[in-house]
Coordinates of C-alpha atoms in Angstrom, one line a residue:
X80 CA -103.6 -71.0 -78.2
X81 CA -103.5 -73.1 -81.2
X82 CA -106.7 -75.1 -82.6
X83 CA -107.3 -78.5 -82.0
X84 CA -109.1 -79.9 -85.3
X85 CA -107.4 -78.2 -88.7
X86 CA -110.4 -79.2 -90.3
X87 CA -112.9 -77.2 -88.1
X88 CA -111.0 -73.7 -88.5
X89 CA -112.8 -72.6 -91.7
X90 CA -111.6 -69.6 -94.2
X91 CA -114.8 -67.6 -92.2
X92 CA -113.1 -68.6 -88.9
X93 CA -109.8 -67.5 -89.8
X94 CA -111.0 -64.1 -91.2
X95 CA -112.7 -63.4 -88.2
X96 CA -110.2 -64.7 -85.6
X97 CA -107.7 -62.3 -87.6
X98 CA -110.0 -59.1 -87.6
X99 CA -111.0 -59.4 -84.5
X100 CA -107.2 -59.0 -83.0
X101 CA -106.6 -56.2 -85.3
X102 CA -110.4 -54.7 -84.1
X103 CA -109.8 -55.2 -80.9
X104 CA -106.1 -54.2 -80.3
X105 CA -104.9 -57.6 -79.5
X106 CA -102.5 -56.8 -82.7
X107 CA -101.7 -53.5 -82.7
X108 CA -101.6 -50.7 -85.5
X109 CA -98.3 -51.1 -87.1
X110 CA -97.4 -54.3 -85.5
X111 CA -96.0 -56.9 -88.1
X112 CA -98.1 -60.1 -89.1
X113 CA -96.7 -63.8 -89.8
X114 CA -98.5 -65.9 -92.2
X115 CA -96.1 -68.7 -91.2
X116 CA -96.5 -67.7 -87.5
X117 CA -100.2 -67.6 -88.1
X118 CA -100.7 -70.7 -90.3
X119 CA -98.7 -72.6 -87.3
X120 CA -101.1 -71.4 -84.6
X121 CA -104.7 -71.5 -86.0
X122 CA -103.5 -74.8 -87.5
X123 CA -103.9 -74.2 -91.1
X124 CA -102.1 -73.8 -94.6
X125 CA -100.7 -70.4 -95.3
X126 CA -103.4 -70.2 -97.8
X127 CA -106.3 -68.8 -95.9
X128 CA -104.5 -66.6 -93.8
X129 CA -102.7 -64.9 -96.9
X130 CA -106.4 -64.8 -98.6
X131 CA -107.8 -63.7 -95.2
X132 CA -104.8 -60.8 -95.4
X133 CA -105.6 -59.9 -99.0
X134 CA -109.8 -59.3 -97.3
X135 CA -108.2 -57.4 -94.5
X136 CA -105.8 -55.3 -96.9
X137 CA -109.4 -54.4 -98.7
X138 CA -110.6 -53.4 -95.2
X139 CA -107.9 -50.6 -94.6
X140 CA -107.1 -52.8 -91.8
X141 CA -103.3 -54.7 -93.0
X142 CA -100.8 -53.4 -95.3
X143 CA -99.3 -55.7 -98.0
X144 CA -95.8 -54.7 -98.8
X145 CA -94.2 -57.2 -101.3
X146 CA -91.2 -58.4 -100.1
X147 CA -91.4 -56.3 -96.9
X148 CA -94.0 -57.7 -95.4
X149 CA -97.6 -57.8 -94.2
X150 CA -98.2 -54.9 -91.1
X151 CA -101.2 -53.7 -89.3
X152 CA -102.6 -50.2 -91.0
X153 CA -103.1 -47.5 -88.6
X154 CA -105.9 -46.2 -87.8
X155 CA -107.2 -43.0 -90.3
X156 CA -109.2 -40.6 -88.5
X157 CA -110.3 -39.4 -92.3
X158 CA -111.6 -42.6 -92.8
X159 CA -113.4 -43.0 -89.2
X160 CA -114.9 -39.4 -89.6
X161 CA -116.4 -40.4 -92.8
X162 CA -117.7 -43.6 -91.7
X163 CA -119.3 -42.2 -88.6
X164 CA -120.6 -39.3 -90.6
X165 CA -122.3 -41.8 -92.8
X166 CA -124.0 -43.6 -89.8
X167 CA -125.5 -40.1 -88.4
X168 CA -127.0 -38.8 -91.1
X169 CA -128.7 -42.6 -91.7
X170 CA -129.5 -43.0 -88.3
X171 CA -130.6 -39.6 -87.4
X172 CA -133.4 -40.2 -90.4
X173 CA -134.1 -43.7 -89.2
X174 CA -135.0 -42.6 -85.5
X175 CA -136.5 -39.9 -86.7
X176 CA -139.6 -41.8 -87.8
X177 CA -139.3 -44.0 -84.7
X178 CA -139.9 -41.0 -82.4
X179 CA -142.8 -40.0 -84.6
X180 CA -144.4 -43.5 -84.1
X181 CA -143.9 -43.4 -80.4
X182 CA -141.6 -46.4 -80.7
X183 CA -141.2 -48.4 -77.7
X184 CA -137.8 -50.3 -77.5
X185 CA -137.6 -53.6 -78.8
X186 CA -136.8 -57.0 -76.2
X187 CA -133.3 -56.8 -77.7
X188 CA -132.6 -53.3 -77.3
X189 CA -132.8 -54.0 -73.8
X190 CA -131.1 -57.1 -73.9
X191 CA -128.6 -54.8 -75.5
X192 CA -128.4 -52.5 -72.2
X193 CA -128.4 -55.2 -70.0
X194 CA -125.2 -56.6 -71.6
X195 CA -123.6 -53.3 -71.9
X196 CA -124.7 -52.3 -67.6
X197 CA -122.4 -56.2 -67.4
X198 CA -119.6 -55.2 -69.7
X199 CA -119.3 -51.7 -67.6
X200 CA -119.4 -53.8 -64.0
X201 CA -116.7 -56.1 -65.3
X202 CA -114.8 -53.4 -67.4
X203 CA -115.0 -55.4 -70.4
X204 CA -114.1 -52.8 -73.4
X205 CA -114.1 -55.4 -76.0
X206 CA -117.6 -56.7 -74.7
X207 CA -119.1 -53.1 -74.2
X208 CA -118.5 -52.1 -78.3
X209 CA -119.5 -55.0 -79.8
X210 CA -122.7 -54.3 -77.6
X211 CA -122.8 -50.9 -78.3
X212 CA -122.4 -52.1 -82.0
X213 CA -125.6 -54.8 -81.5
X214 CA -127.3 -51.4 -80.2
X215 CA -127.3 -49.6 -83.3
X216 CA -127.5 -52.7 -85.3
X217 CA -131.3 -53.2 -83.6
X218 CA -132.3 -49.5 -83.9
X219 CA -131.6 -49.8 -87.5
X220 CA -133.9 -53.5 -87.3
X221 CA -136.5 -51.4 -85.2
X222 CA -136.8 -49.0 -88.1
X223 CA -137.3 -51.6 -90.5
X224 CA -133.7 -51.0 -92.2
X225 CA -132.1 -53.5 -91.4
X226 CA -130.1 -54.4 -94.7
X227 CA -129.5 -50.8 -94.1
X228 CA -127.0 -51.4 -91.6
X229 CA -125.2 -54.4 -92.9
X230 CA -124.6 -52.1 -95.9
X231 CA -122.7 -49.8 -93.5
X232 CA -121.1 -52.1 -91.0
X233 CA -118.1 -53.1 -92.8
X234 CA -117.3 -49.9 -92.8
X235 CA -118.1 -48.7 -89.6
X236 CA -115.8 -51.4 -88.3
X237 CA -113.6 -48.7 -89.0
X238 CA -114.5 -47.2 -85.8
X239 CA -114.0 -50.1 -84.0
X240 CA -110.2 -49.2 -83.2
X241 CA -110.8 -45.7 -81.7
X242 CA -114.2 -46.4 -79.3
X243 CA -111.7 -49.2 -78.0
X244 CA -108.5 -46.4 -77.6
X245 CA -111.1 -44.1 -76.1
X246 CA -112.6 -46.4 -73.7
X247 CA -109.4 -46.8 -72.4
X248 CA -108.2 -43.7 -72.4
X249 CA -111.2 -42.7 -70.4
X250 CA -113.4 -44.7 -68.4
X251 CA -116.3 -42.2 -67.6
X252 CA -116.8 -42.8 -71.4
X253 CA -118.4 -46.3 -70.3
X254 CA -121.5 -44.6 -68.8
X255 CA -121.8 -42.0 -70.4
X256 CA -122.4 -44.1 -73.6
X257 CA -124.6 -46.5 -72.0
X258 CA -126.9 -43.3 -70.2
X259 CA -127.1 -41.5 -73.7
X260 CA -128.5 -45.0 -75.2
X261 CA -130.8 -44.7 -72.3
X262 CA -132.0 -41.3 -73.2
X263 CA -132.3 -42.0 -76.8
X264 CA -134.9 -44.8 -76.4
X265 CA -136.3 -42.5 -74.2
X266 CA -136.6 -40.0 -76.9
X267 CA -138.5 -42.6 -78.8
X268 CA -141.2 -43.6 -77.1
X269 CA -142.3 -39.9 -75.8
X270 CA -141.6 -38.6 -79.5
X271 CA -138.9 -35.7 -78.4
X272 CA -137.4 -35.3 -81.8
X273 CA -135.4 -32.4 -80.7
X274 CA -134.1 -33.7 -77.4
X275 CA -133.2 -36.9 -80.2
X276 CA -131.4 -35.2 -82.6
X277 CA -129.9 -33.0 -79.3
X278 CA -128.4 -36.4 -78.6
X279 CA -127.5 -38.0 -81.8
X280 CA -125.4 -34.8 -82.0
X281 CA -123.5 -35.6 -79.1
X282 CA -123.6 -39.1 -79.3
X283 CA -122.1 -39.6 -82.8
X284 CA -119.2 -37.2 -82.3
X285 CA -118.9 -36.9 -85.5
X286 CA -116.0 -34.6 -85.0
X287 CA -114.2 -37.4 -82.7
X288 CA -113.8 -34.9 -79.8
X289 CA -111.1 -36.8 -78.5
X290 CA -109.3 -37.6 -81.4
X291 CA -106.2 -35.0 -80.7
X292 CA -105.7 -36.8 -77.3
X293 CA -105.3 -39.8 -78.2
X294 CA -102.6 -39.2 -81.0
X295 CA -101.0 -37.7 -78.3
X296 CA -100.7 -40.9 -75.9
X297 CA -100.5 -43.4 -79.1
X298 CA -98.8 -41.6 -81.5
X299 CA -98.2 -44.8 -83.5
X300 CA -101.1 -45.7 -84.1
X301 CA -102.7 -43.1 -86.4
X302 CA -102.1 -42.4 -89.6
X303 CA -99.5 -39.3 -90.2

């Protein structure tokens, strides 16, 4: 649906309206991308959508080909391994001191649960990841590292792509996030570091357990 006031879709806007339908799977990996097309729909000039492709190019998220065209990148598991190896080894060290302070969880951490327990009744994936995201993002805050995380979370949007694959490939995967977030504030305030980092193990999947599936039932959308 096109905007209605030119003047009110900003360079931000159209940088986020663009990641968030490659993010999301709205545009899919591979799929070919319009600056005319786009420039037409968010009412705008082509030059914030080619300047928000050039941003999204530096993301690993489009592919600039001159005088092929602008496509979608697919998703690197290489890249997403990294990224999510990254965020274990910083969180696991930030909870850490959190369970040896006791910590209770934070009014938005369970703010946090409460909108992920609504994304799972309405089987919202989109909803339920950028909660689960907000999640981490507070643990981080809770720890006192907050500028921690916005270090890491351009990258970790990296993720983004497969927890939204894998949600639909599986939907016990729903629940069973939102009951290990359970257990790990749990872990917190009782201090069980080694139930925690029992957890984080699982939790992070650093090994992206169901990584070989999914190329399986989307081959075109991974990186060969």
């Amino acid at each position: 649906m096109a905007l209605n006031h030119r003047k009110k879709t900003s360079k931000q806007e159209v940088l986020r309206i663009l990641r968030d339908r490659i993010l999301y799977l709205e545009l899919k990996p591979g799929a070919s991308i319009s600056d005319m097309e786009l420039a037409e729909e968010l009412e705008v000039s082509r030059t914030p959508i080619r300047e928000a492709l050039l941003l999204l190019s530096q993301e690993h998220l489009v592919n600039i080909y001159p005088q092929s065209g602008t496509f979608v990148a697919p998703i690197d598991l290489g890249l997403v391994r990294e990224v999510i190896y990254i965020r274990h080894v910083l969180e696991c060290e930030v909870l850490s001191h959190l369970a040896e302070q006791h910590q209770s969880p934070s009014r938005e951490l369970l703010h946090s649960l409460n909108l992920q327990e609504l994304a799972i009744r309405e089987d919202d994936q989109k909803a339920y990841v950028m909660n689960d995201h907000q999640f981490h993002q507070e643990l981080f805050a809770l720890g006192g590292h907050a500028r921690t995380w916005e270090l890491i979370q351009g990258p970790y949007r990296q993720t983004t792509r497969f927890h939204i694959l894998d949600f639909q490939h599986s939907k016990d995967v729903f629940t069973t996030s939102l009951n290990e977030h359970r257990a790990i504030l749990a872990c917190l305030e009782t201090g069980n570091k080694a139930e925690l980092t029992r957890l984080l193990n699982i939790h992070h999947d650093c090994d992206l357990r169901t990584a070989e599936d999914l190329k399986q039932k989307y081959p075109n959308y991974f990186l060969k």
